[in-house]
mmCIF file of C-alpha atoms in Angstrom:
data_model
loop_
_atom_site.group_PDB
_atom_site.id
_atom_site.type_symbol
_atom_site.label_atom_id
_atom_site.label_comp_id
_atom_site.label_asym_id
_atom_site.label_seq_id
_atom_site.Cartn_x
_atom_site.Cartn_y
_atom_site.Cartn_z
ATOM 1 C CA MET M 8 -81.235 -121.745 42.825
ATOM 2 C CA LYS M 9 -81.370 -121.712 46.653
ATOM 3 C CA THR M 10 -78.000 -121.456 48.503
ATOM 4 C CA LYS M 11 -77.903 -123.180 51.886
ATOM 5 C CA ILE M 12 -75.710 -121.471 54.422
ATOM 6 C CA LEU M 13 -74.635 -122.780 57.876
ATOM 7 C CA VAL M 14 -73.871 -120.051 60.415
ATOM 8 C CA VAL M 15 -71.606 -121.210 63.269
ATOM 9 C CA ASP M 16 -71.557 -118.785 66.179
ATOM 10 C CA ASP M 17 -72.267 -119.003 69.915
ATOM 11 C CA GLU M 18 -73.823 -115.500 70.037
ATOM 12 C CA ALA M 19 -77.616 -115.806 69.840
ATOM 13 C CA ASP M 20 -77.955 -112.211 68.666
ATOM 14 C CA LEU M 21 -76.174 -112.955 65.372
ATOM 15 C CA GLU M 22 -78.879 -115.494 64.392
ATOM 16 C CA LEU M 23 -81.537 -112.826 64.830
ATOM 17 C CA LEU M 24 -79.556 -110.254 62.916
ATOM 18 C CA ILE M 25 -78.926 -112.622 60.024
ATOM 19 C CA LYS M 26 -82.593 -113.423 59.758
ATOM 20 C CA GLN M 27 -83.458 -109.698 59.823
ATOM 21 C CA LYS M 28 -80.854 -108.412 57.351
ATOM 22 C CA PHE M 29 -81.338 -111.174 54.875
ATOM 23 C CA ARG M 30 -85.154 -111.539 55.291
ATOM 24 C CA ARG M 31 -85.801 -110.546 51.644
ATOM 25 C CA LYS M 32 -83.315 -113.184 50.341
ATOM 26 C CA ILE M 33 -84.852 -115.740 52.721
ATOM 27 C CA ARG M 34 -88.411 -114.868 51.633
ATOM 28 C CA GLU M 35 -87.473 -115.059 47.914
ATOM 29 C CA GLY M 36 -85.914 -118.451 48.430
ATOM 30 C CA THR M 37 -82.419 -117.269 47.500
ATOM 31 C CA TYR M 38 -80.805 -118.009 50.827
ATOM 32 C CA GLU M 39 -81.635 -120.677 53.406
ATOM 33 C CA PHE M 40 -79.840 -120.372 56.719
ATOM 34 C CA ARG M 41 -79.078 -123.139 59.239
ATOM 35 C CA PHE M 42 -77.466 -122.448 62.622
ATOM 36 C CA ALA M 43 -74.983 -124.125 65.004
ATOM 37 C CA HIS M 44 -73.486 -122.821 68.215
ATOM 38 C CA ASP M 45 -70.046 -124.446 68.050
ATOM 39 C CA GLY M 46 -67.789 -126.306 65.736
ATOM 40 C CA GLN M 47 -68.909 -129.746 66.854
ATOM 41 C CA GLN M 48 -72.577 -128.963 66.271
ATOM 42 C CA ALA M 49 -71.558 -127.641 62.832
ATOM 43 C CA LEU M 50 -69.859 -130.894 61.938
ATOM 44 C CA ASP M 51 -72.876 -132.882 63.072
ATOM 45 C CA LYS M 52 -75.256 -130.722 60.925
ATOM 46 C CA LEU M 53 -72.997 -131.007 57.925
ATOM 47 C CA LYS M 54 -73.000 -134.807 58.188
ATOM 48 C CA GLU M 55 -76.870 -134.751 58.429
ATOM 49 C CA GLN M 56 -77.315 -132.141 55.690
ATOM 50 C CA PRO M 57 -74.708 -132.667 52.964
ATOM 51 C CA ASP M 58 -76.407 -130.171 50.668
ATOM 52 C CA ILE M 59 -75.132 -127.106 52.662
ATOM 53 C CA ASP M 60 -73.065 -124.874 50.329
ATOM 54 C CA ILE M 61 -71.369 -122.288 52.578
ATOM 55 C CA VAL M 62 -70.197 -122.061 56.177
ATOM 56 C CA LEU M 63 -70.000 -118.732 58.084
ATOM 57 C CA SER M 64 -68.017 -119.356 61.180
ATOM 58 C CA ASP M 65 -66.793 -117.438 64.187
ATOM 59 C CA ILE M 66 -63.389 -118.226 65.654
ATOM 60 C CA ASN M 67 -63.901 -118.085 69.430
ATOM 61 C CA MET M 68 -66.528 -120.710 70.390
ATOM 62 C CA PRO M 69 -66.866 -123.389 73.156
ATOM 63 C CA VAL M 70 -66.351 -127.109 72.510
ATOM 64 C CA MET M 71 -64.670 -126.578 69.119
ATOM 65 C CA ASP M 72 -63.337 -123.238 67.824
ATOM 66 C CA GLY M 73 -63.607 -122.030 64.274
ATOM 67 C CA LEU M 74 -59.978 -122.601 63.378
ATOM 68 C CA THR M 75 -60.174 -126.242 64.435
ATOM 69 C CA LEU M 76 -63.444 -126.587 62.544
ATOM 70 C CA LEU M 77 -61.645 -125.466 59.406
ATOM 71 C CA THR M 78 -59.293 -128.451 59.579
ATOM 72 C CA LYS M 79 -62.271 -130.851 59.854
ATOM 73 C CA LEU M 80 -64.435 -129.554 57.035
ATOM 74 C CA PRO M 81 -62.589 -131.144 54.040
ATOM 75 C CA GLU M 82 -63.335 -134.564 55.493
ATOM 76 C CA VAL M 83 -67.019 -133.843 55.626
ATOM 77 C CA ASN M 84 -67.535 -132.009 52.422
ATOM 78 C CA PRO M 85 -64.581 -131.011 50.212
ATOM 79 C CA THR M 86 -66.654 -128.600 48.077
ATOM 80 C CA LEU M 87 -67.674 -126.410 51.012
ATOM 81 C CA LYS M 88 -66.403 -122.869 51.090
ATOM 82 C CA THR M 89 -65.979 -121.225 54.501
ATOM 83 C CA VAL M 90 -66.044 -117.549 55.393
ATOM 84 C CA MET M 91 -64.727 -116.608 58.811
ATOM 85 C CA VAL M 92 -66.791 -113.874 60.636
ATOM 86 C CA SER M 93 -64.932 -112.858 63.719
ATOM 87 C CA ALA M 94 -63.811 -109.987 66.023
ATOM 88 C CA TYR M 95 -60.440 -111.783 66.240
ATOM 89 C CA SER M 96 -59.261 -110.091 63.107
ATOM 90 C CA ASP M 97 -55.549 -109.625 63.781
ATOM 91 C CA MET M 98 -53.215 -110.687 60.997
ATOM 92 C CA GLN M 99 -52.192 -113.877 62.776
ATOM 93 C CA ASN M 100 -55.750 -115.237 63.012
ATOM 94 C CA ILE M 101 -56.522 -114.115 59.449
ATOM 95 C CA ARG M 102 -53.365 -115.899 58.092
ATOM 96 C CA THR M 103 -54.121 -118.998 60.151
ATOM 97 C CA ALA M 104 -57.705 -119.130 58.810
ATOM 98 C CA MET M 105 -56.667 -118.638 55.217
ATOM 99 C CA ASN M 106 -53.869 -121.264 55.525
ATOM 100 C CA ARG M 107 -56.389 -123.737 56.874
ATOM 101 C CA GLY M 108 -58.751 -123.257 53.941
ATOM 102 C CA ALA M 109 -60.982 -120.257 54.661
ATOM 103 C CA PHE M 110 -62.246 -118.657 51.483
ATOM 104 C CA ASP M 111 -62.555 -115.122 52.991
ATOM 105 C CA PHE M 112 -62.588 -113.266 56.321
ATOM 106 C CA VAL M 113 -65.165 -110.774 57.496
ATOM 107 C CA CYS M 114 -64.599 -108.686 60.626
ATOM 108 C CA LYS M 115 -67.017 -108.033 63.420
ATOM 109 C CA PRO M 116 -68.972 -105.832 63.927
ATOM 110 C CA VAL M 117 -70.423 -107.177 60.697
ATOM 111 C CA ASP M 118 -71.034 -104.860 57.767
ATOM 112 C CA PHE M 119 -73.946 -106.743 56.227
ATOM 113 C CA ALA M 120 -73.665 -105.071 52.888
ATOM 114 C CA ASP M 121 -70.090 -106.248 52.701
ATOM 115 C CA LEU M 122 -71.110 -109.702 53.955
ATOM 116 C CA GLU M 123 -73.730 -109.990 51.138
ATOM 117 C CA VAL M 124 -71.108 -109.177 48.523
ATOM 118 C CA THR M 125 -68.800 -111.785 50.062
ATOM 119 C CA LEU M 126 -71.573 -114.366 50.092
ATOM 120 C CA GLU M 127 -72.344 -113.757 46.401
ATOM 121 C CA LYS M 128 -68.636 -114.064 45.523
ATOM 122 C CA THR M 129 -68.445 -117.297 47.579
ATOM 123 C CA ILE M 130 -71.599 -118.687 45.912
ATOM 124 C CA ALA M 131 -69.964 -118.141 42.485
ATOM 125 C CA GLN M 132 -66.900 -120.031 43.568
ATOM 126 C CA VAL M 133 -68.929 -122.947 44.951
ATOM 127 C CA LYS M 134 -70.936 -123.155 41.713
ATOM 128 C CA GLN M 135 -67.788 -123.122 39.563
ATOM 129 C CA LEU M 136 -66.193 -125.838 41.717
ATOM 130 C CA ARG M 137 -69.229 -128.075 41.526
ATOM 131 C CA GLU M 138 -69.453 -127.571 37.754
ATOM 132 C CA THR M 139 -65.791 -128.605 37.477
ATOM 133 C CA ILE M 140 -66.355 -131.708 39.605
ATOM 134 C CA ARG M 141 -69.454 -132.596 37.573
ATOM 135 C CA ALA M 142 -67.473 -132.154 34.305
ATOM 136 C CA ILE M 143 -64.773 -134.530 35.609
ATOM 137 C CA GLN M 144 -67.386 -137.088 36.654
ATOM 138 C CA GLU M 145 -69.137 -136.827 33.243
ATOM 139 C CA ASN M 146 -65.795 -137.212 31.526
ATOM 140 C CA ASN M 147 -65.032 -140.353 33.539
ATOM 141 C CA ILE M 148 -68.432 -141.747 32.662
ATOM 142 C CA LEU M 149 -67.945 -140.778 29.018
ATOM 143 C CA LYS M 150 -64.760 -142.831 28.927
ATOM 144 C CA MET M 151 -66.809 -145.904 29.851
ATOM 145 C CA TYR M 152 -69.037 -145.412 26.791
ATOM 146 C CA VAL M 153 -66.751 -143.877 24.222
ATOM 147 C CA ASP M 154 -63.447 -145.138 22.936
ATOM 148 C CA GLU M 155 -60.269 -143.118 23.506
ATOM 149 C CA THR M 156 -60.009 -142.552 19.724
ATOM 150 C CA VAL M 157 -63.334 -140.741 19.806
ATOM 151 C CA ILE M 158 -62.365 -138.639 22.780
ATOM 152 C CA ASN M 159 -59.091 -137.628 21.061
ATOM 153 C CA PHE M 160 -61.141 -136.745 17.988
ATOM 154 C CA MET M 161 -63.515 -134.558 19.988
ATOM 155 C CA ALA M 162 -60.583 -132.768 21.701
ATOM 156 C CA ARG M 163 -59.204 -131.396 18.394
ATOM 157 C CA PRO M 164 -59.202 -127.582 18.173
ATOM 158 C CA GLY M 165 -62.149 -126.166 16.320
ATOM 159 C CA LEU M 166 -64.098 -129.435 16.303
ATOM 160 C CA GLU M 167 -67.419 -127.560 16.811
ATOM 161 C CA ASN M 168 -67.005 -125.912 13.407
ATOM 162 C CA ARG M 169 -66.482 -129.155 11.560
ATOM 163 C CA LEU M 170 -68.467 -131.753 13.452
ATOM 164 C CA MET M 171 -69.670 -133.382 10.262
ATOM 165 C CA ALA M 172 -66.184 -133.457 8.642
ATOM 166 C CA SER M 173 -64.885 -136.952 7.586
ATOM 167 C CA GLU M 174 -61.644 -138.452 6.325
ATOM 168 C CA SER M 175 -60.686 -141.479 4.299
ATOM 169 C CA ILE M 176 -58.278 -143.860 6.012
ATOM 170 C CA GLU M 177 -56.834 -147.327 5.546
ATOM 171 C CA ALA M 178 -58.063 -149.673 8.281
ATOM 172 C CA THR M 179 -59.132 -153.147 9.142
ATOM 173 C CA VAL M 180 -62.568 -153.865 10.588
ATOM 174 C CA VAL M 181 -63.369 -156.978 12.546
ATOM 175 C CA PHE M 182 -66.940 -158.225 13.320
ATOM 176 C CA ILE M 183 -67.170 -160.776 16.123
ATOM 177 C CA ASP M 184 -70.425 -162.550 16.886
ATOM 178 C CA ILE M 185 -70.897 -164.790 19.949
ATOM 179 C CA CYS M 186 -72.569 -167.813 18.492
ATOM 180 C CA GLY M 187 -75.697 -169.293 20.018
ATOM 181 C CA PHE M 188 -76.086 -166.503 22.578
ATOM 182 C CA THR M 189 -79.588 -165.576 21.457
ATOM 183 C CA ALA M 190 -80.854 -169.060 22.197
ATOM 184 C CA LEU M 191 -79.220 -168.923 25.607
ATOM 185 C CA ALA M 192 -81.458 -165.938 26.428
ATOM 186 C CA GLU M 193 -84.432 -168.419 26.568
ATOM 187 C CA LYS M 194 -82.693 -170.361 29.393
ATOM 188 C CA LEU M 195 -81.069 -167.705 31.599
ATOM 189 C CA GLN M 196 -82.538 -164.917 33.755
ATOM 190 C CA ALA M 197 -81.971 -161.488 32.298
ATOM 191 C CA ASP M 198 -79.485 -160.344 34.957
ATOM 192 C CA ALA M 199 -77.451 -163.552 34.616
ATOM 193 C CA LEU M 200 -77.544 -163.178 30.782
ATOM 194 C CA VAL M 201 -76.282 -159.622 30.927
ATOM 195 C CA ARG M 202 -73.547 -160.522 33.424
ATOM 196 C CA LEU M 203 -72.331 -163.362 31.169
ATOM 197 C CA LEU M 204 -72.388 -161.228 28.027
ATOM 198 C CA ASN M 205 -70.467 -158.474 29.742
ATOM 199 C CA LEU M 206 -67.874 -161.053 30.942
ATOM 200 C CA TYR M 207 -67.367 -162.274 27.433
ATOM 201 C CA PHE M 208 -67.203 -158.764 26.047
ATOM 202 C CA ASP M 209 -64.616 -157.764 28.646
ATOM 203 C CA GLN M 210 -62.437 -160.679 27.738
ATOM 204 C CA MET M 211 -62.726 -159.898 24.001
ATOM 205 C CA VAL M 212 -62.076 -156.179 24.430
ATOM 206 C CA LYS M 213 -58.868 -156.810 26.364
ATOM 207 C CA GLU M 214 -57.469 -158.879 23.404
ATOM 208 C CA ILE M 215 -58.531 -156.183 20.941
ATOM 209 C CA ILE M 216 -56.937 -153.402 22.945
ATOM 210 C CA ALA M 217 -53.774 -155.491 23.417
ATOM 211 C CA GLN M 218 -53.363 -155.447 19.633
ATOM 212 C CA GLY M 219 -53.947 -151.667 19.339
ATOM 213 C CA GLY M 220 -57.540 -151.899 18.162
ATOM 214 C CA TYR M 221 -60.521 -150.045 19.471
ATOM 215 C CA ILE M 222 -64.178 -150.866 19.914
ATOM 216 C CA ASP M 223 -66.392 -149.031 17.424
ATOM 217 C CA LYS M 224 -69.605 -150.371 18.864
ATOM 218 C CA PHE M 225 -71.360 -153.288 20.670
ATOM 219 C CA MET M 226 -74.286 -154.704 18.706
ATOM 220 C CA GLY M 227 -76.414 -157.045 20.795
ATOM 221 C CA ASP M 228 -74.063 -160.034 21.256
ATOM 222 C CA ALA M 229 -71.612 -158.844 18.601
ATOM 223 C CA VAL M 230 -68.627 -156.472 18.512
ATOM 224 C CA MET M 231 -67.307 -154.205 15.779
ATOM 225 C CA ALA M 232 -63.593 -153.433 16.182
ATOM 226 C CA VAL M 233 -61.295 -151.224 14.157
ATOM 227 C CA PHE M 234 -57.561 -151.339 13.652
ATOM 228 C CA ARG M 235 -55.558 -148.484 12.179
ATOM 229 C CA GLY M 236 -51.919 -147.660 11.694
ATOM 230 C CA THR M 237 -48.904 -149.888 10.953
ATOM 231 C CA PHE M 238 -49.696 -153.605 10.305
ATOM 232 C CA HIS M 239 -53.339 -152.957 11.137
ATOM 233 C CA LEU M 240 -54.433 -156.132 9.222
ATOM 234 C CA ASP M 241 -51.926 -158.363 10.965
ATOM 235 C CA ARG M 242 -52.858 -157.050 14.350
ATOM 236 C CA ALA M 243 -56.536 -157.470 13.680
ATOM 237 C CA ILE M 244 -56.053 -161.114 12.744
ATOM 238 C CA ASP M 245 -53.895 -161.691 15.806
ATOM 239 C CA ALA M 246 -56.647 -160.234 17.960
ATOM 240 C CA ALA M 247 -59.241 -162.409 16.273
ATOM 241 C CA LEU M 248 -57.210 -165.531 16.909
ATOM 242 C CA SER M 249 -56.767 -164.643 20.543
ATOM 243 C CA VAL M 250 -60.473 -163.938 21.028
ATOM 244 C CA ARG M 251 -61.418 -167.171 19.460
ATOM 245 C CA THR M 252 -59.030 -169.191 21.611
ATOM 246 C CA LEU M 253 -60.078 -167.355 24.763
ATOM 247 C CA LEU M 254 -63.815 -167.950 24.357
ATOM 248 C CA GLN M 255 -63.413 -171.570 23.211
ATOM 249 C CA THR M 256 -61.506 -172.253 26.468
ATOM 250 C CA ASN M 257 -63.875 -170.250 28.667
ATOM 251 C CA SER M 258 -65.093 -172.268 31.680
ATOM 252 C CA GLU M 259 -67.517 -169.820 33.214
ATOM 253 C CA PRO M 260 -69.963 -171.964 35.249
ATOM 254 C CA LEU M 261 -73.685 -171.793 34.335
ATOM 255 C CA PRO M 262 -76.756 -172.729 36.371
ATOM 256 C CA ASP M 263 -77.537 -176.416 36.649
ATOM 257 C CA GLY M 264 -79.072 -177.931 33.569
ATOM 258 C CA ILE M 265 -77.755 -175.340 31.135
ATOM 259 C CA THR M 266 -75.068 -176.383 28.738
ATOM 260 C CA TYR M 267 -73.293 -173.730 26.646
ATOM 261 C CA ARG M 268 -69.920 -173.607 25.081
ATOM 262 C CA PRO M 269 -69.135 -170.110 23.912
ATOM 263 C CA ASP M 270 -67.708 -169.699 20.340
ATOM 264 C CA VAL M 271 -67.358 -166.874 17.853
ATOM 265 C CA ALA M 272 -67.924 -166.297 14.131
ATOM 266 C CA ILE M 273 -65.630 -163.616 12.843
ATOM 267 C CA GLY M 274 -65.426 -161.621 9.637
ATOM 268 C CA ILE M 275 -62.381 -159.476 8.783
ATOM 269 C CA SER M 276 -62.176 -156.893 5.977
ATOM 270 C CA THR M 277 -59.432 -154.442 5.217
ATOM 271 C CA GLY M 278 -59.169 -151.408 2.914
ATOM 272 C CA GLU M 279 -60.260 -147.823 2.664
ATOM 273 C CA VAL M 280 -63.015 -146.538 4.971
ATOM 274 C CA VAL M 281 -64.619 -143.184 5.705
ATOM 275 C CA SER M 282 -64.151 -142.144 9.332
ATOM 276 C CA GLY M 283 -66.199 -139.339 11.005
ATOM 277 C CA ASN M 284 -69.302 -138.346 12.835
ATOM 278 C CA ILE M 285 -72.501 -139.891 11.478
ATOM 279 C CA GLY M 286 -75.909 -138.542 12.635
ATOM 280 C CA SER M 287 -77.730 -135.269 13.194
ATOM 281 C CA ALA M 288 -75.866 -132.200 14.509
ATOM 282 C CA SER M 289 -79.239 -130.420 14.907
ATOM 283 C CA LEU M 290 -80.397 -133.090 17.351
ATOM 284 C CA LYS M 291 -76.917 -133.359 18.924
ATOM 285 C CA ARG M 292 -76.971 -137.139 18.322
ATOM 286 C CA LEU M 293 -73.829 -138.220 16.622
ATOM 287 C CA ASP M 294 -71.887 -141.493 16.304
ATOM 288 C CA TYR M 295 -68.194 -141.415 15.557
ATOM 289 C CA THR M 296 -67.694 -144.484 13.377
ATOM 290 C CA ILE M 297 -66.387 -145.752 10.063
ATOM 291 C CA ILE M 298 -68.539 -146.588 6.963
ATOM 292 C CA GLY M 299 -67.927 -147.873 3.456
ATOM 293 C CA ASP M 300 -67.786 -150.988 1.365
ATOM 294 C CA THR M 301 -64.966 -152.405 3.502
ATOM 295 C CA VAL M 302 -67.154 -152.227 6.603
ATOM 296 C CA ASN M 303 -70.100 -153.814 4.839
ATOM 297 C CA LEU M 304 -67.975 -156.583 3.584
ATOM 298 C CA GLY M 305 -66.661 -157.379 7.027
ATOM 299 C CA GLN M 306 -70.153 -157.711 8.397
ATOM 300 C CA ARG M 307 -71.271 -159.858 5.437
ATOM 301 C CA LEU M 308 -68.311 -162.248 6.049
ATOM 302 C CA GLN M 309 -69.188 -162.575 9.735
ATOM 303 C CA SER M 310 -72.768 -163.412 8.812
ATOM 304 C CA VAL M 311 -71.756 -166.431 6.772
ATOM 305 C CA ALA M 312 -68.955 -167.612 9.065
ATOM 306 C CA GLN M 313 -69.578 -170.780 11.053
ATOM 307 C CA PRO M 314 -68.849 -171.046 14.831
ATOM 308 C CA GLY M 315 -65.125 -170.972 15.285
ATOM 309 C CA GLN M 316 -64.412 -169.567 11.772
ATOM 310 C CA ILE M 317 -62.420 -166.432 10.973
ATOM 311 C CA LEU M 318 -63.265 -165.510 7.368
ATOM 312 C CA ILE M 319 -61.332 -163.213 5.073
ATOM 313 C CA THR M 320 -61.562 -162.594 1.277
ATOM 314 C CA ALA M 321 -59.156 -163.832 -1.336
ATOM 315 C CA ALA M 322 -57.661 -160.351 -1.687
ATOM 316 C CA THR M 323 -56.997 -160.221 2.019
ATOM 317 C CA TYR M 324 -55.559 -163.701 1.896
ATOM 318 C CA GLU M 325 -52.954 -162.579 -0.656
ATOM 319 C CA GLN M 326 -51.794 -159.946 1.802
ATOM 320 C CA VAL M 327 -51.392 -162.278 4.799
ATOM 321 C CA LYS M 328 -50.671 -165.746 3.311
ATOM 322 C CA GLU M 329 -47.020 -165.554 4.346
ATOM 323 C CA SER M 330 -47.821 -164.634 7.928
ATOM 324 C CA PHE M 331 -50.857 -166.814 8.717
ATOM 325 C CA GLN M 332 -51.935 -170.287 7.982
ATOM 326 C CA CYS M 333 -55.195 -170.161 5.997
ATOM 327 C CA GLN M 334 -57.286 -172.558 3.941
ATOM 328 C CA PRO M 335 -59.893 -171.893 1.226
ATOM 329 C CA VAL M 336 -63.531 -172.235 2.190
ATOM 330 C CA GLN M 337 -65.871 -171.455 -0.725
ATOM 331 C CA GLU M 338 -67.435 -168.720 -2.745
ATOM 332 C CA PHE M 339 -70.349 -166.905 -1.178
ATOM 333 C CA THR M 340 -72.957 -164.648 -2.792
ATOM 334 C CA LEU M 341 -73.038 -161.823 -0.335
ATOM 335 C CA LYS M 342 -75.665 -159.186 -0.032
ATOM 336 C CA ASN M 343 -75.148 -156.165 -2.292
ATOM 337 C CA LYS M 344 -72.288 -157.940 -4.085
ATOM 338 C CA ALA M 345 -72.746 -158.523 -7.849
ATOM 339 C CA LEU M 346 -70.203 -161.290 -8.008
ATOM 340 C CA PRO M 347 -69.541 -164.256 -5.656
ATOM 341 C CA VAL M 348 -66.773 -163.585 -3.089
ATOM 342 C CA MET M 349 -64.102 -166.290 -2.538
ATOM 343 C CA THR M 350 -63.356 -166.771 1.171
ATOM 344 C CA TYR M 351 -60.546 -168.160 3.235
ATOM 345 C CA GLU M 352 -60.474 -169.293 6.826
ATOM 346 C CA VAL M 353 -57.688 -168.155 9.094
ATOM 347 C CA ILE M 354 -56.411 -171.212 11.004
ATOM 348 C CA SER M 355 -53.486 -169.878 12.969
#
């Protein structure tokens, strides 16, 4: 990969020497040199050409000297590395340069073999710094797409040796569907539809997180949330109640002629689930999620829930009847269930 180097020196002879001594590197496309005759010119070039990797700068120059230039460079490009190339090589100038951020110091007259070694060392540092910055940026982006629970899971020592490992845990899963949103897609422009959906999701997620839950996935206009740990069932129901109230009282304005009152249909199931990475390690496409009958039951309950309903099974009702007001609904024959399932609606 080509390294772009800005040489800052008021001596015209140095430009010629650089081109001669590094002609092979230039011809091979390894190095590309740019030139400036003082610090101010250097700053102007760096603003115009932000892809420059390294600065080679003299100290004694008109308009703006090299030591002053060093103090300005972080504002222009914080990833730049600067090597000072100067005849003013007394300890005071060397220490001042290093304290102001110089990566290295080369004395004049220039030993070009030594300068090449210094350049290669500097290039390696620039590459490492940029890889670190990229990793931080990717990590910040990852946090937008992946729940903190997954990131903590991936950070475990030795994960690469047990990517497909799984564990059985007790958890509560909540499926929340925004009712009538599919029909709204016929009336709203795509960008307005996505903005509105993201607004609803953002409101729902805050309530889920407030109760210690995490988002397993977004599925069209529905959300799958998981609650683990102490009182996970109670916290899941509290979150569901808050989400329902929040969306029912939402007053987000819509374009003229469009009437829509958001509501949710919610299914809650609790019990043992299998937690782990699902997918193909060979293709490096994995999804950290939970699976099992408890998860399937939660989704089935949501599918039969009416707008505004929070449905649980009779078994779940027995666990929470002293904490929440519920009322019986009816028996449903759910997919892949041999026997009808008695359901209850959580009122408050």
